Amino acid sequence: MTAGSARPCWKWSWPRRASDGSHALHYLLEDAFLPGMPDQQLSDTFLAEVQRHLSYAGRPLYALLHEATYGQRAVTPHATGWAAQRVRAEFPRFDVDRALAGDRPVLLTGEMIYPWMVDTDPALAPLGAVAELLAQRTDWPDLYDPEQLARNEVPVAAAIYHDDMYVDTDDSLVTARAVRGLRPWVTNEYEHDGLRVSGRHVLDRLLRLVRGEI
């Protein structure tokens, strides 16, 4: 549900991070309503699939630690404090209630965890206090040392997916240039889930890059 709303949340935060996520959503919506039933009654099959996609019952730690894994003192001394929720609030076009009231399209988000997800997911609700403690923690250690990375001597390669909707290409290139000796592979052949869906192709290419074979 959205904050301050009793409206279900499935439309507005789709957790699929894969390149086929939009197709999965389309197929799901094809059978959403029971044929011949009044008032557009939702089918049990649809509701079960929505629950399967949206619940973090099988990966609660992912939900709790998603933002926390980015927290570090070198970047900000403040807590992560539900950063995705704060940024989303800065863009009125992502306001679900306003979009529906004005008959505007409802925009999806992904790869983000919002506090209302914890409140409404039965698997996460018992962990709400833990989630809040993590969101408010301010003493996360630094994740990396930019100076050490700038004098790196370890062979390293990285795949940069040009069309990745979750990772900005320009930021990735800046990061790649900051690591001494890093060999980037910029490609639009795959998206965020390239390592998983490519079979061995992505990993094999990265290993060849590290070995200087290409």
mmCIF file of N, CA, C and O in Angstrom, residues 115-196:
data_model
loop_
_atom_site.group_PDB
_atom_site.id
_atom_site.type_symbol
_atom_site.label_atom_id
_atom_site.label_comp_id
_atom_site.label_asym_id
_atom_site.label_seq_id
_atom_site.Cartn_x
_atom_site.Cartn_y
_atom_site.Cartn_z
ATOM 1 N N PRO A 115 9.076 1.985 2.948
ATOM 2 C CA PRO A 115 8.645 1.554 4.283
ATOM 3 C C PRO A 115 7.285 0.884 4.291
ATOM 4 O O PRO A 115 7.034 -0.020 5.084
ATOM 5 N N TRP A 116 6.387 1.297 3.388
ATOM 6 C CA TRP A 116 5.068 0.682 3.375
ATOM 7 C C TRP A 116 5.113 -0.758 2.880
ATOM 8 O O TRP A 116 4.199 -1.540 3.129
ATOM 9 N N MET A 117 6.176 -1.135 2.180
ATOM 10 C CA MET A 117 6.332 -2.530 1.801
ATOM 11 C C MET A 117 6.518 -3.410 3.040
ATOM 12 O O MET A 117 5.995 -4.523 3.121
ATOM 13 N N VAL A 118 7.285 -2.887 3.976
ATOM 14 C CA VAL A 118 7.502 -3.621 5.218
ATOM 15 C C VAL A 118 6.199 -3.741 5.991
ATOM 16 O O VAL A 118 5.865 -4.796 6.540
ATOM 17 N N ASP A 119 5.432 -2.670 6.014
ATOM 18 C CA ASP A 119 4.184 -2.660 6.788
ATOM 19 C C ASP A 119 3.142 -3.617 6.219
ATOM 20 O O ASP A 119 2.350 -4.204 6.968
ATOM 21 N N THR A 120 3.104 -3.763 4.902
ATOM 22 C CA THR A 120 2.009 -4.502 4.273
ATOM 23 C C THR A 120 2.349 -5.928 3.886
ATOM 24 O O THR A 120 1.448 -6.695 3.554
ATOM 25 N N ASP A 121 3.614 -6.295 3.890
ATOM 26 C CA ASP A 121 4.010 -7.663 3.565
ATOM 27 C C ASP A 121 3.996 -8.484 4.858
ATOM 28 O O ASP A 121 4.786 -8.215 5.768
ATOM 29 N N PRO A 122 3.123 -9.494 4.977
ATOM 30 C CA PRO A 122 3.074 -10.293 6.207
ATOM 31 C C PRO A 122 4.417 -10.900 6.583
ATOM 32 O O PRO A 122 4.680 -11.136 7.767
ATOM 33 N N ALA A 123 5.268 -11.155 5.590
ATOM 34 C CA ALA A 123 6.577 -11.736 5.882
ATOM 35 C C ALA A 123 7.539 -10.723 6.477
ATOM 36 O O ALA A 123 8.470 -11.092 7.200
ATOM 37 N N LEU A 124 7.325 -9.435 6.180
ATOM 38 C CA LEU A 124 8.230 -8.391 6.660
ATOM 39 C C LEU A 124 7.699 -7.641 7.872
ATOM 40 O O LEU A 124 8.489 -7.076 8.646
ATOM 41 N N ALA A 125 6.384 -7.601 8.028
ATOM 42 C CA ALA A 125 5.783 -6.805 9.106
ATOM 43 C C ALA A 125 6.382 -7.098 10.485
ATOM 44 O O ALA A 125 6.644 -6.162 11.252
ATOM 45 N N PRO A 126 6.640 -8.360 10.847
ATOM 46 C CA PRO A 126 7.235 -8.611 12.163
ATOM 47 C C PRO A 126 8.649 -8.039 12.312
ATOM 48 O O PRO A 126 9.161 -7.936 13.427
ATOM 49 N N LEU A 127 9.268 -7.684 11.182
ATOM 50 C CA LEU A 127 10.630 -7.150 11.191
ATOM 51 C C LEU A 127 10.637 -5.633 11.046
ATOM 52 O O LEU A 127 11.678 -5.032 10.784
ATOM 53 N N GLY A 128 9.478 -5.002 11.223
ATOM 54 C CA GLY A 128 9.373 -3.565 11.021
ATOM 55 C C GLY A 128 10.308 -2.763 11.895
ATOM 56 O O GLY A 128 10.928 -1.786 11.438
ATOM 57 N N ALA A 129 10.434 -3.132 13.161
ATOM 58 C CA ALA A 129 11.320 -2.391 14.067
ATOM 59 C C ALA A 129 12.774 -2.512 13.623
ATOM 60 O O ALA A 129 13.545 -1.541 13.689
ATOM 61 N N VAL A 130 13.156 -3.685 13.170
ATOM 62 C CA VAL A 130 14.516 -3.889 12.666
ATOM 63 C C VAL A 130 14.761 -3.033 11.430
ATOM 64 O O VAL A 130 15.811 -2.404 11.286
ATOM 65 N N ALA A 131 13.787 -3.020 10.526
ATOM 66 C CA ALA A 131 13.913 -2.218 9.308
ATOM 67 C C ALA A 131 14.113 -0.747 9.638
ATOM 68 O O ALA A 131 14.935 -0.055 9.010
ATOM 69 N N GLU A 132 13.383 -0.252 10.612
ATOM 70 C CA GLU A 132 13.503 1.161 10.985
ATOM 71 C C GLU A 132 14.860 1.450 11.628
ATOM 72 O O GLU A 132 15.475 2.496 11.365
ATOM 73 N N LEU A 133 15.350 0.543 12.455
ATOM 74 C CA LEU A 133 16.676 0.726 13.056
ATOM 75 C C LEU A 133 17.754 0.791 11.987
ATOM 76 O O LEU A 133 18.674 1.620 12.064
ATOM 77 N N LEU A 134 17.657 -0.072 10.998
ATOM 78 C CA LEU A 134 18.636 -0.053 9.916
ATOM 79 C C LEU A 134 18.548 1.239 9.111
ATOM 80 O O LEU A 134 19.567 1.814 8.713
ATOM 81 N N ALA A 135 17.330 1.704 8.871
ATOM 82 C CA ALA A 135 17.139 2.930 8.092
ATOM 83 C C ALA A 135 17.684 4.154 8.821
ATOM 84 O O ALA A 135 18.104 5.124 8.182
ATOM 85 N N GLN A 136 17.689 4.126 10.137
ATOM 86 C CA GLN A 136 18.118 5.281 10.916
ATOM 87 C C GLN A 136 19.564 5.185 11.404
ATOM 88 O O GLN A 136 20.064 6.114 12.028
ATOM 89 N N ARG A 137 20.223 4.099 11.118
ATOM 90 C CA ARG A 137 21.605 3.937 11.573
ATOM 91 C C ARG A 137 22.521 4.917 10.836
ATOM 92 O O ARG A 137 22.394 5.126 9.626
ATOM 93 N N THR A 138 23.470 5.505 11.551
ATOM 94 C CA THR A 138 24.350 6.520 10.963
ATOM 95 C C THR A 138 25.825 6.129 10.972
ATOM 96 O O THR A 138 26.648 6.875 10.441
ATOM 97 N N ASP A 139 26.174 4.996 11.540
ATOM 98 C CA ASP A 139 27.596 4.665 11.704
ATOM 99 C C ASP A 139 28.040 3.529 10.801
ATOM 100 O O ASP A 139 28.847 2.683 11.184
ATOM 101 N N TRP A 140 27.541 3.520 9.563
ATOM 102 C CA TRP A 140 27.987 2.494 8.630
ATOM 103 C C TRP A 140 29.448 2.730 8.248
ATOM 104 O O TRP A 140 29.843 3.853 7.927
ATOM 105 N N PRO A 141 30.280 1.704 8.250
ATOM 106 C CA PRO A 141 31.677 1.881 7.831
ATOM 107 C C PRO A 141 31.764 2.128 6.329
ATOM 108 O O PRO A 141 30.836 1.830 5.581
ATOM 109 N N ASP A 142 32.887 2.664 5.890
ATOM 110 C CA ASP A 142 33.066 2.926 4.464
ATOM 111 C C ASP A 142 33.194 1.609 3.702
ATOM 112 O O ASP A 142 33.815 0.651 4.166
ATOM 113 N N LEU A 143 32.637 1.591 2.499
ATOM 114 C CA LEU A 143 32.636 0.386 1.681
ATOM 115 C C LEU A 143 33.910 0.240 0.852
ATOM 116 O O LEU A 143 34.305 -0.862 0.497
ATOM 117 N N TYR A 144 34.529 1.351 0.533
ATOM 118 C CA TYR A 144 35.706 1.293 -0.335
ATOM 119 C C TYR A 144 36.582 2.510 -0.079
ATOM 120 O O TYR A 144 36.152 3.504 0.513
ATOM 121 N N ASP A 145 37.832 2.427 -0.540
ATOM 122 C CA ASP A 145 38.808 3.504 -0.395
ATOM 123 C C ASP A 145 39.160 4.008 -1.792
ATOM 124 O O ASP A 145 39.883 3.345 -2.530
ATOM 125 N N PRO A 146 38.650 5.183 -2.197
ATOM 126 C CA PRO A 146 38.932 5.692 -3.554
ATOM 127 C C PRO A 146 40.416 5.838 -3.851
ATOM 128 O O PRO A 146 40.844 5.583 -4.989
ATOM 129 N N GLU A 147 41.198 6.219 -2.867
ATOM 130 C CA GLU A 147 42.632 6.385 -3.097
ATOM 131 C C GLU A 147 43.302 5.045 -3.386
ATOM 132 O O GLU A 147 44.182 4.951 -4.247
ATOM 133 N N GLN A 148 42.876 4.025 -2.661
ATOM 134 C CA GLN A 148 43.446 2.697 -2.911
ATOM 135 C C GLN A 148 43.024 2.175 -4.276
ATOM 136 O O GLN A 148 43.823 1.578 -5.007
ATOM 137 N N LEU A 149 41.766 2.401 -4.640
ATOM 138 C CA LEU A 149 41.301 1.962 -5.951
ATOM 139 C C LEU A 149 42.035 2.685 -7.071
ATOM 140 O O LEU A 149 42.276 2.109 -8.143
ATOM 141 N N ALA A 150 42.420 3.941 -6.847
ATOM 142 C CA ALA A 150 43.130 4.713 -7.867
ATOM 143 C C ALA A 150 44.541 4.179 -8.110
ATOM 144 O O ALA A 150 45.128 4.455 -9.167
ATOM 145 N N ARG A 151 45.095 3.439 -7.160
ATOM 146 C CA ARG A 151 46.412 2.829 -7.358
ATOM 147 C C ARG A 151 46.328 1.300 -7.388
ATOM 148 O O ARG A 151 47.293 0.595 -7.101
ATOM 149 N N ASN A 152 45.175 0.797 -7.760
ATOM 150 C CA ASN A 152 44.936 -0.640 -7.814
ATOM 151 C C ASN A 152 45.948 -1.347 -8.710
ATOM 152 O O ASN A 152 46.328 -0.852 -9.763
ATOM 153 N N GLU A 153 46.377 -2.531 -8.291
ATOM 154 C CA GLU A 153 47.304 -3.336 -9.079
ATOM 155 C C GLU A 153 46.732 -4.706 -9.421
ATOM 156 O O GLU A 153 47.413 -5.538 -10.028
ATOM 157 N N VAL A 154 45.490 -4.953 -9.045
ATOM 158 C CA VAL A 154 44.847 -6.240 -9.291
ATOM 159 C C VAL A 154 44.087 -6.178 -10.617
ATOM 160 O O VAL A 154 43.304 -5.252 -10.834
ATOM 161 N N PRO A 155 44.310 -7.122 -11.525
ATOM 162 C CA PRO A 155 43.553 -7.119 -12.793
ATOM 163 C C PRO A 155 42.052 -7.176 -12.523
ATOM 164 O O PRO A 155 41.588 -7.988 -11.722
ATOM 165 N N VAL A 156 41.300 -6.313 -13.166
ATOM 166 C CA VAL A 156 39.864 -6.255 -12.928
ATOM 167 C C VAL A 156 39.140 -5.858 -14.208
ATOM 168 O O VAL A 156 39.662 -5.074 -15.005
ATOM 169 N N ALA A 157 37.974 -6.439 -14.416
ATOM 170 C CA ALA A 157 37.131 -6.105 -15.559
ATOM 171 C C ALA A 157 35.708 -5.931 -15.069
ATOM 172 O O ALA A 157 35.321 -6.480 -14.031
ATOM 173 N N ALA A 158 34.928 -5.159 -15.811
ATOM 174 C CA ALA A 158 33.547 -4.908 -15.402
ATOM 175 C C ALA A 158 32.659 -4.788 -16.628
ATOM 176 O O ALA A 158 33.060 -4.221 -17.650
ATOM 177 N N ALA A 159 31.457 -5.345 -16.525
ATOM 178 C CA ALA A 159 30.449 -5.174 -17.567
ATOM 179 C C ALA A 159 29.598 -3.968 -17.240
ATOM 180 O O ALA A 159 29.123 -3.822 -16.112
ATOM 181 N N ILE A 160 29.429 -3.083 -18.205
ATOM 182 C CA ILE A 160 28.573 -1.909 -18.055
ATOM 183 C C ILE A 160 27.450 -2.046 -19.074
ATOM 184 O O ILE A 160 27.681 -1.977 -20.278
ATOM 185 N N TYR A 161 26.251 -2.281 -18.576
ATOM 186 C CA TYR A 161 25.101 -2.468 -19.458
ATOM 187 C C TYR A 161 24.536 -1.100 -19.832
ATOM 188 O O TYR A 161 23.963 -0.401 -18.991
ATOM 189 N N HIS A 162 24.712 -0.734 -21.081
ATOM 190 C CA HIS A 162 24.383 0.615 -21.528
ATOM 191 C C HIS A 162 22.927 0.968 -21.289
ATOM 192 O O HIS A 162 22.601 2.131 -20.978
ATOM 193 N N ASP A 163 22.026 0.005 -21.419
ATOM 194 C CA ASP A 163 20.594 0.273 -21.278
ATOM 195 C C ASP A 163 20.040 -0.165 -19.924
ATOM 196 O O ASP A 163 18.834 -0.320 -19.773
ATOM 197 N N ASP A 164 20.914 -0.364 -18.962
ATOM 198 C CA ASP A 164 20.491 -0.777 -17.621
ATOM 199 C C ASP A 164 19.616 0.310 -17.010
ATOM 200 O O ASP A 164 20.048 1.446 -16.845
ATOM 201 N N MET A 165 18.363 -0.039 -16.669
ATOM 202 C CA MET A 165 17.449 0.962 -16.132
ATOM 203 C C MET A 165 17.717 1.269 -14.665
ATOM 204 O O MET A 165 17.144 2.210 -14.115
ATOM 205 N N TYR A 166 18.560 0.472 -14.010
ATOM 206 C CA TYR A 166 18.805 0.679 -12.587
ATOM 207 C C TYR A 166 20.156 1.314 -12.290
ATOM 208 O O TYR A 166 20.365 1.844 -11.202
ATOM 209 N N VAL A 167 21.093 1.205 -13.226
ATOM 210 C CA VAL A 167 22.448 1.717 -13.002
ATOM 211 C C VAL A 167 22.789 2.683 -14.135
ATOM 212 O O VAL A 167 22.812 2.292 -15.299
ATOM 213 N N ASP A 168 23.054 3.913 -13.781
ATOM 214 C CA ASP A 168 23.327 4.945 -14.781
ATOM 215 C C ASP A 168 24.654 4.671 -15.489
ATOM 216 O O ASP A 168 25.688 4.457 -14.844
ATOM 217 N N THR A 169 24.620 4.700 -16.806
ATOM 218 C CA THR A 169 25.813 4.392 -17.588
ATOM 219 C C THR A 169 26.936 5.386 -17.327
ATOM 220 O O THR A 169 28.100 5.002 -17.159
ATOM 221 N N ASP A 170 26.627 6.671 -17.308
ATOM 222 C CA ASP A 170 27.665 7.683 -17.090
ATOM 223 C C ASP A 170 28.330 7.505 -15.727
ATOM 224 O O ASP A 170 29.560 7.621 -15.606
ATOM 225 N N ASP A 171 27.540 7.222 -14.705
ATOM 226 C CA ASP A 171 28.115 6.992 -13.381
ATOM 227 C C ASP A 171 29.020 5.760 -13.382
ATOM 228 O O ASP A 171 30.083 5.744 -12.742
ATOM 229 N N SER A 172 28.604 4.739 -14.102
ATOM 230 C CA SER A 172 29.417 3.524 -14.181
ATOM 231 C C SER A 172 30.749 3.802 -14.858
ATOM 232 O O SER A 172 31.802 3.296 -14.439
ATOM 233 N N LEU A 173 30.728 4.607 -15.911
ATOM 234 C CA LEU A 173 31.966 4.930 -16.617
ATOM 235 C C LEU A 173 32.898 5.775 -15.758
ATOM 236 O O LEU A 173 34.121 5.586 -15.780
ATOM 237 N N VAL A 174 32.325 6.703 -15.000
ATOM 238 C CA VAL A 174 33.140 7.502 -14.073
ATOM 239 C C VAL A 174 33.806 6.594 -13.047
ATOM 240 O O VAL A 174 34.998 6.730 -12.736
ATOM 241 N N THR A 175 33.042 5.667 -12.505
ATOM 242 C CA THR A 175 33.588 4.727 -11.530
ATOM 243 C C THR A 175 34.676 3.869 -12.149
ATOM 244 O O THR A 175 35.734 3.637 -11.545
ATOM 245 N N ALA A 176 34.457 3.406 -13.375
ATOM 246 C CA ALA A 176 35.448 2.567 -14.047
ATOM 247 C C ALA A 176 36.762 3.305 -14.247
ATOM 248 O O ALA A 176 37.846 2.736 -14.062
ATOM 249 N N ARG A 177 36.659 4.578 -14.592
ATOM 250 C CA ARG A 177 37.883 5.368 -14.806
ATOM 251 C C ARG A 177 38.619 5.634 -13.496
ATOM 252 O O ARG A 177 39.829 5.898 -13.504
ATOM 253 N N ALA A 178 37.901 5.564 -12.390
ATOM 254 C CA ALA A 178 38.524 5.850 -11.091
ATOM 255 C C ALA A 178 39.305 4.659 -10.548
ATOM 256 O O ALA A 178 40.073 4.819 -9.592
ATOM 257 N N VAL A 179 39.116 3.495 -11.136
ATOM 258 C CA VAL A 179 39.811 2.292 -10.681
ATOM 259 C C VAL A 179 40.969 1.993 -11.638
ATOM 260 O O VAL A 179 40.753 1.703 -12.817
ATOM 261 N N ARG A 180 42.182 2.087 -11.143
ATOM 262 C CA ARG A 180 43.358 1.890 -11.983
ATOM 263 C C ARG A 180 43.372 0.486 -12.578
ATOM 264 O O ARG A 180 43.190 -0.509 -11.897
ATOM 265 N N GLY A 181 43.536 0.430 -13.889
ATOM 266 C CA GLY A 181 43.674 -0.848 -14.559
ATOM 267 C C GLY A 181 42.369 -1.562 -14.856
ATOM 268 O O GLY A 181 42.397 -2.666 -15.406
ATOM 269 N N LEU A 182 41.244 -0.967 -14.536
ATOM 270 C CA LEU A 182 39.970 -1.624 -14.809
ATOM 271 C C LEU A 182 39.677 -1.600 -16.307
ATOM 272 O O LEU A 182 39.777 -0.553 -16.955
ATOM 273 N N ARG A 183 39.282 -2.726 -16.830
ATOM 274 C CA ARG A 183 38.934 -2.834 -18.253
ATOM 275 C C ARG A 183 37.419 -2.972 -18.361
ATOM 276 O O ARG A 183 36.861 -4.024 -18.028
ATOM 277 N N PRO A 184 36.738 -1.939 -18.828
ATOM 278 C CA PRO A 184 35.276 -2.006 -18.932
ATOM 279 C C PRO A 184 34.823 -2.614 -20.253
ATOM 280 O O PRO A 184 35.487 -2.465 -21.286
ATOM 281 N N TRP A 185 33.712 -3.268 -20.203
ATOM 282 C CA TRP A 185 33.041 -3.771 -21.395
ATOM 283 C C TRP A 185 31.648 -3.143 -21.413
ATOM 284 O O TRP A 185 30.799 -3.493 -20.622
ATOM 285 N N VAL A 186 31.452 -2.189 -22.307
ATOM 286 C CA VAL A 186 30.170 -1.493 -22.424
ATOM 287 C C VAL A 186 29.362 -2.197 -23.508
ATOM 288 O O VAL A 186 29.813 -2.324 -24.649
ATOM 289 N N THR A 187 28.164 -2.645 -23.136
ATOM 290 C CA THR A 187 27.348 -3.409 -24.079
ATOM 291 C C THR A 187 25.865 -3.103 -23.909
ATOM 292 O O THR A 187 25.420 -2.814 -22.802
ATOM 293 N N ASN A 188 25.143 -3.137 -25.015
ATOM 294 C CA ASN A 188 23.679 -3.037 -24.951
ATOM 295 C C ASN A 188 23.039 -4.375 -25.304
ATOM 296 O O ASN A 188 21.841 -4.460 -25.551
ATOM 297 N N GLU A 189 23.851 -5.417 -25.333
ATOM 298 C CA GLU A 189 23.350 -6.749 -25.647
ATOM 299 C C GLU A 189 22.542 -7.321 -24.485
ATOM 300 O O GLU A 189 21.642 -8.135 -24.685
ATOM 301 N N TYR A 190 22.885 -6.891 -23.274
ATOM 302 C CA TYR A 190 22.197 -7.371 -22.081
ATOM 303 C C TYR A 190 21.775 -6.185 -21.223
ATOM 304 O O TYR A 190 22.224 -5.050 -21.423
ATOM 305 N N GLU A 191 20.935 -6.496 -20.244
ATOM 306 C CA GLU A 191 20.498 -5.453 -19.316
ATOM 307 C C GLU A 191 20.944 -5.833 -17.907
ATOM 308 O O GLU A 191 21.977 -6.471 -17.734
ATOM 309 N N HIS A 192 20.170 -5.439 -16.905
ATOM 310 C CA HIS A 192 20.608 -5.581 -15.523
ATOM 311 C C HIS A 192 20.900 -7.032 -15.137
ATOM 312 O O HIS A 192 21.755 -7.295 -14.288
ATOM 313 N N ASP A 193 20.213 -7.957 -15.755
ATOM 314 C CA ASP A 193 20.363 -9.360 -15.396
ATOM 315 C C ASP A 193 21.256 -10.117 -16.373
ATOM 316 O O ASP A 193 21.130 -11.329 -16.531
ATOM 317 N N GLY A 194 22.174 -9.416 -17.018
ATOM 318 C CA GLY A 194 23.007 -10.019 -18.045
ATOM 319 C C GLY A 194 23.775 -11.237 -17.581
ATOM 320 O O GLY A 194 23.876 -12.233 -18.302
ATOM 321 N N LEU A 195 24.323 -11.187 -16.378
ATOM 322 C CA LEU A 195 25.120 -12.312 -15.886
ATOM 323 C C LEU A 195 24.270 -13.567 -15.759
ATOM 324 O O LEU A 195 24.732 -14.679 -16.024
ATOM 325 N N ARG A 196 23.002 -13.396 -15.401
ATOM 326 C CA ARG A 196 22.137 -14.545 -15.172
ATOM 327 C C ARG A 196 21.576 -15.118 -16.473
ATOM 328 O O ARG A 196 21.472 -16.338 -16.620
#
